Structure formats: C-alpha cells, structure tokens
Coordinates of C-alpha atoms in Angstrom, one line a residue:
M4 CA -28.8 -5.9 6.3
G5 CA -30.3 -3.7 9.0
L6 CA -29.6 -3.8 12.7
E7 CA -32.8 -5.6 13.3
Q8 CA -31.4 -8.6 11.5
A9 CA -28.1 -8.7 13.4
D10 CA -27.4 -11.4 15.9
I11 CA -24.8 -9.3 17.7
I12 CA -24.4 -5.5 17.8
I13 CA -20.9 -4.3 18.7
G14 CA -20.5 -1.0 20.7
L15 CA -16.9 0.1 20.2
T16 CA -16.3 3.3 22.3
D17 CA -13.8 5.0 24.6
G18 CA -14.5 4.9 28.3
G19 CA -16.7 8.0 28.3
A20 CA -19.5 8.2 30.8
G21 CA -22.9 7.4 29.4
L22 CA -21.8 6.0 26.1
K23 CA -22.9 2.4 27.0
E24 CA -26.4 3.6 28.0
C25 CA -26.7 5.8 24.9
I26 CA -25.9 2.8 22.6
L27 CA -28.3 0.6 24.6
D28 CA -31.1 3.1 24.1
A29 CA -30.4 3.4 20.4
V30 CA -30.3 -0.3 19.7
A31 CA -32.7 -1.7 22.3
G32 CA -34.4 -4.8 21.1
L33 CA -32.7 -4.9 17.7
S34 CA -30.4 -7.8 18.2
R35 CA -30.1 -10.9 20.4
E36 CA -26.9 -9.5 22.0
T37 CA -25.0 -6.3 22.4
V38 CA -21.2 -6.5 23.1
F39 CA -19.3 -3.5 24.3
I40 CA -15.6 -3.1 23.4
L41 CA -13.3 -0.5 24.9
D42 CA -11.2 1.1 22.1
I43 CA -7.8 -0.4 22.7
H44 CA -6.0 2.7 21.4
H45 CA -7.7 4.8 24.2
V46 CA -6.4 2.3 26.7
R47 CA -2.9 2.7 25.2
E48 CA -3.1 6.5 25.6
H49 CA -3.7 5.9 29.4
L50 CA -0.7 3.5 29.5
V51 CA 1.5 6.2 27.8
E52 CA 0.4 8.8 30.3
F53 CA 1.4 6.6 33.2
A54 CA 4.7 5.6 31.5
Q55 CA 5.5 9.3 31.0
V56 CA 5.6 9.9 34.7
D57 CA 6.9 6.5 35.9
C58 CA 9.4 5.3 33.4
S59 CA 12.7 6.8 32.2
E60 CA 12.6 8.2 28.7
S61 CA 14.8 5.3 27.4
A62 CA 12.5 2.6 28.9
R63 CA 9.2 4.2 28.2
E64 CA 8.5 2.9 24.7
A65 CA 9.5 -0.7 25.6
Q66 CA 7.3 -0.7 28.7
V67 CA 4.2 0.7 26.9
S68 CA 4.8 -1.9 24.2
T69 CA 4.9 -4.7 26.8
W70 CA 1.8 -3.5 28.5
Y71 CA 0.0 -3.1 25.2
D72 CA 1.0 -6.7 24.1
T73 CA -0.4 -8.0 27.4
L74 CA -3.6 -6.1 26.8
N75 CA -3.9 -7.3 23.2
E76 CA -2.9 -10.9 23.8
R77 CA -4.2 -11.7 27.3
G78 CA -6.8 -9.0 28.0
G79 CA -7.6 -6.3 30.5
P80 CA -7.9 -8.4 33.6
I81 CA -4.3 -9.7 33.3
L82 CA -3.0 -6.2 32.6
L83 CA -4.8 -4.8 35.5
K84 CA -3.3 -7.5 37.8
E85 CA 0.1 -6.6 36.5
L86 CA -0.4 -2.9 37.1
E87 CA -1.8 -3.4 40.6
A88 CA 1.2 -5.6 41.5
L89 CA 3.6 -2.8 40.8
D90 CA 5.5 -1.7 43.9
L91 CA 4.9 2.0 44.2
T92 CA 6.2 2.5 47.7
D93 CA 9.1 4.7 46.6
R94 CA 7.1 6.7 44.0
S95 CA 5.9 10.3 44.4
A96 CA 2.3 11.3 45.1
P97 CA 1.8 12.5 41.5
I98 CA 3.0 9.1 40.1
I99 CA 0.7 7.2 42.5
E100 CA -2.2 9.4 41.4
V101 CA -1.7 8.7 37.7
H102 CA -1.4 5.0 38.5
R103 CA -4.7 5.2 40.5
Q104 CA -6.4 6.9 37.5
L105 CA -5.1 4.2 35.1
T106 CA -6.1 1.3 37.2
G107 CA -9.5 2.9 38.0
Y108 CA -10.1 3.4 34.2
L109 CA -9.2 -0.3 33.5
R110 CA -11.3 -1.5 36.5
N111 CA -14.3 0.5 35.4
N112 CA -14.1 -0.8 31.9
L113 CA -12.9 -4.4 32.6
D114 CA -16.0 -6.0 31.1
R115 CA -15.0 -4.4 27.7
T116 CA -11.4 -5.6 27.5
D117 CA -11.5 -9.2 26.4
Y118 CA -9.4 -8.4 23.3
P119 CA -8.2 -11.9 22.6
T120 CA -11.8 -13.0 22.2
Y121 CA -12.8 -10.0 20.2
V122 CA -9.9 -10.5 17.7
K123 CA -10.6 -14.2 17.5
N124 CA -14.2 -13.3 16.5
G125 CA -13.0 -11.0 13.8
W126 CA -14.3 -7.8 15.6
Q127 CA -12.6 -4.4 15.4
I128 CA -10.9 -3.3 18.6
G129 CA -10.0 0.2 17.5
S130 CA -12.3 2.9 16.3
G131 CA -9.9 5.1 14.4
V132 CA -11.3 4.2 11.0
I133 CA -14.9 4.8 12.1
E134 CA -14.0 8.1 13.8
S135 CA -12.2 9.3 10.7
A136 CA -15.2 8.4 8.5
C137 CA -17.6 10.2 10.8
K138 CA -15.4 13.3 10.7
R139 CA -14.9 13.2 6.9
V140 CA -18.2 12.0 5.6
V141 CA -20.9 13.1 8.1
G142 CA -18.9 16.2 9.2
H143 CA -18.4 17.3 5.6
R144 CA -22.0 16.8 4.6
M145 CA -23.3 18.7 7.6
K146 CA -21.0 21.6 7.0
C147 CA -22.1 22.3 3.4
G148 CA -22.3 26.0 2.4
G149 CA -25.2 27.9 3.9
M150 CA -26.1 25.2 6.5
R151 CA -26.5 26.2 10.1
W152 CA -26.8 23.4 12.7
R153 CA -27.1 23.3 16.4
E154 CA -26.7 20.1 18.5
P155 CA -30.4 19.4 19.2
G156 CA -31.3 19.6 15.5
T157 CA -28.3 17.6 14.3
N158 CA -28.9 14.8 16.8
T159 CA -32.6 14.7 16.0
L160 CA -32.0 14.6 12.3
A161 CA -29.3 11.9 12.5
R162 CA -31.3 9.7 14.8
S163 CA -34.6 10.0 12.9
L164 CA -33.0 9.3 9.6
S165 CA -30.9 6.4 10.8
L166 CA -33.8 4.8 12.6
S167 CA -36.2 5.1 9.6
S168 CA -37.2 1.8 8.0
D169 CA -37.9 3.2 4.5
H170 CA -34.4 4.2 3.5
R171 CA -34.7 7.9 4.4
W172 CA -31.1 8.0 5.6
E173 CA -29.8 7.0 2.1
F174 CA -32.3 9.2 0.3
F175 CA -31.5 12.2 2.5
W176 CA -27.7 11.9 1.8
S177 CA -28.2 11.3 -1.9
H178 CA -30.0 14.6 -2.2
V179 CA -27.8 16.9 -0.1
A180 CA -24.4 16.2 -1.6
C181 CA -22.2 19.3 -1.4
G182 CA -20.1 20.6 -4.3

C-alpha cells in the first residue's frame, strides 16, 4: 500500500525546527490526515537534563521515571502543568534556565504529545527502530565502495525514487546491493 492510499500519515520526529514543514511538503495531499508525534524518548532526554541539575543523584532516576510516566499515561499538557507548578524560588539561575528550556520545548511541541491517544491507536511513539534502520540499511547502501555522495545529490535521489509511482525505489535498491 502506498501513502496515497493511507487514511492517516504519522510524522514521528524530534522537536527539530522545520521537520513538520518538511514532512508536510513531502506528503501533501497524499492522505486525509497527517498526525505529528514528538518522539517520547527525545522528551525524556530533556527531562533527564533538567533532573541532572535540579535533583540529587539519589532522587534523579525516580523523578525522571515519575515525569516519564506522567507523559506516557496522561500526556504532555499534564506534565507541562506539573513542571510549571514547581517552586523554583530558591533555585540558581542555571537551574531556572534549564527549566525554562524544558518547559519551552514542551510548550512548543504540545500539540504532538498526546501519548495516551497515540498508544491507544497502536501508533509508535518512539523512533529508535526507524532511526536504526535508516542508519543501517540506507546508510550502508549509500556508502558502498567507490560511491561518492554529497547532500544535494543524496536528497534528490532519495526523494525522486521514493516518490516514483512505478517502483523505481525498489528497483534501484535491488540493483545496487553492496557486497
């Protein structure tokens, strides 16, 4: 089944600037709906960064686990409220700054943090498997002996092959397998 037959396209990314627009450009008009999900593991990394400066070493792991459970079970808006409700009056400027960055990251991506719904729908909320496959499969194929690629050529090749309607993507990869 191709994307043009999908009811919903899922865009699972980190919070990087421009990713949403890039995906929208690539899949424009191919489905009834496009849903964007913020990779939950990237959010966890931001929680760990804040806990490293705000929590004692003995309490850090338990606190991150609590925040992560809230995120996973109740979603980003609830976690954001909890983080914004923290009393930081006695904290140092660096701790307040890391907290500001964390809450800003969540606030900027809040529309992509409804994890309970995503899980209920059977959608992936972490991109680790996909990132690994890209690195291993696509990376390996593009780094075959004697190949020299630059970003514009790589992007053009991947986009043109993936958007082709006559199976050029599959044909190309079946004929360039490396030893």
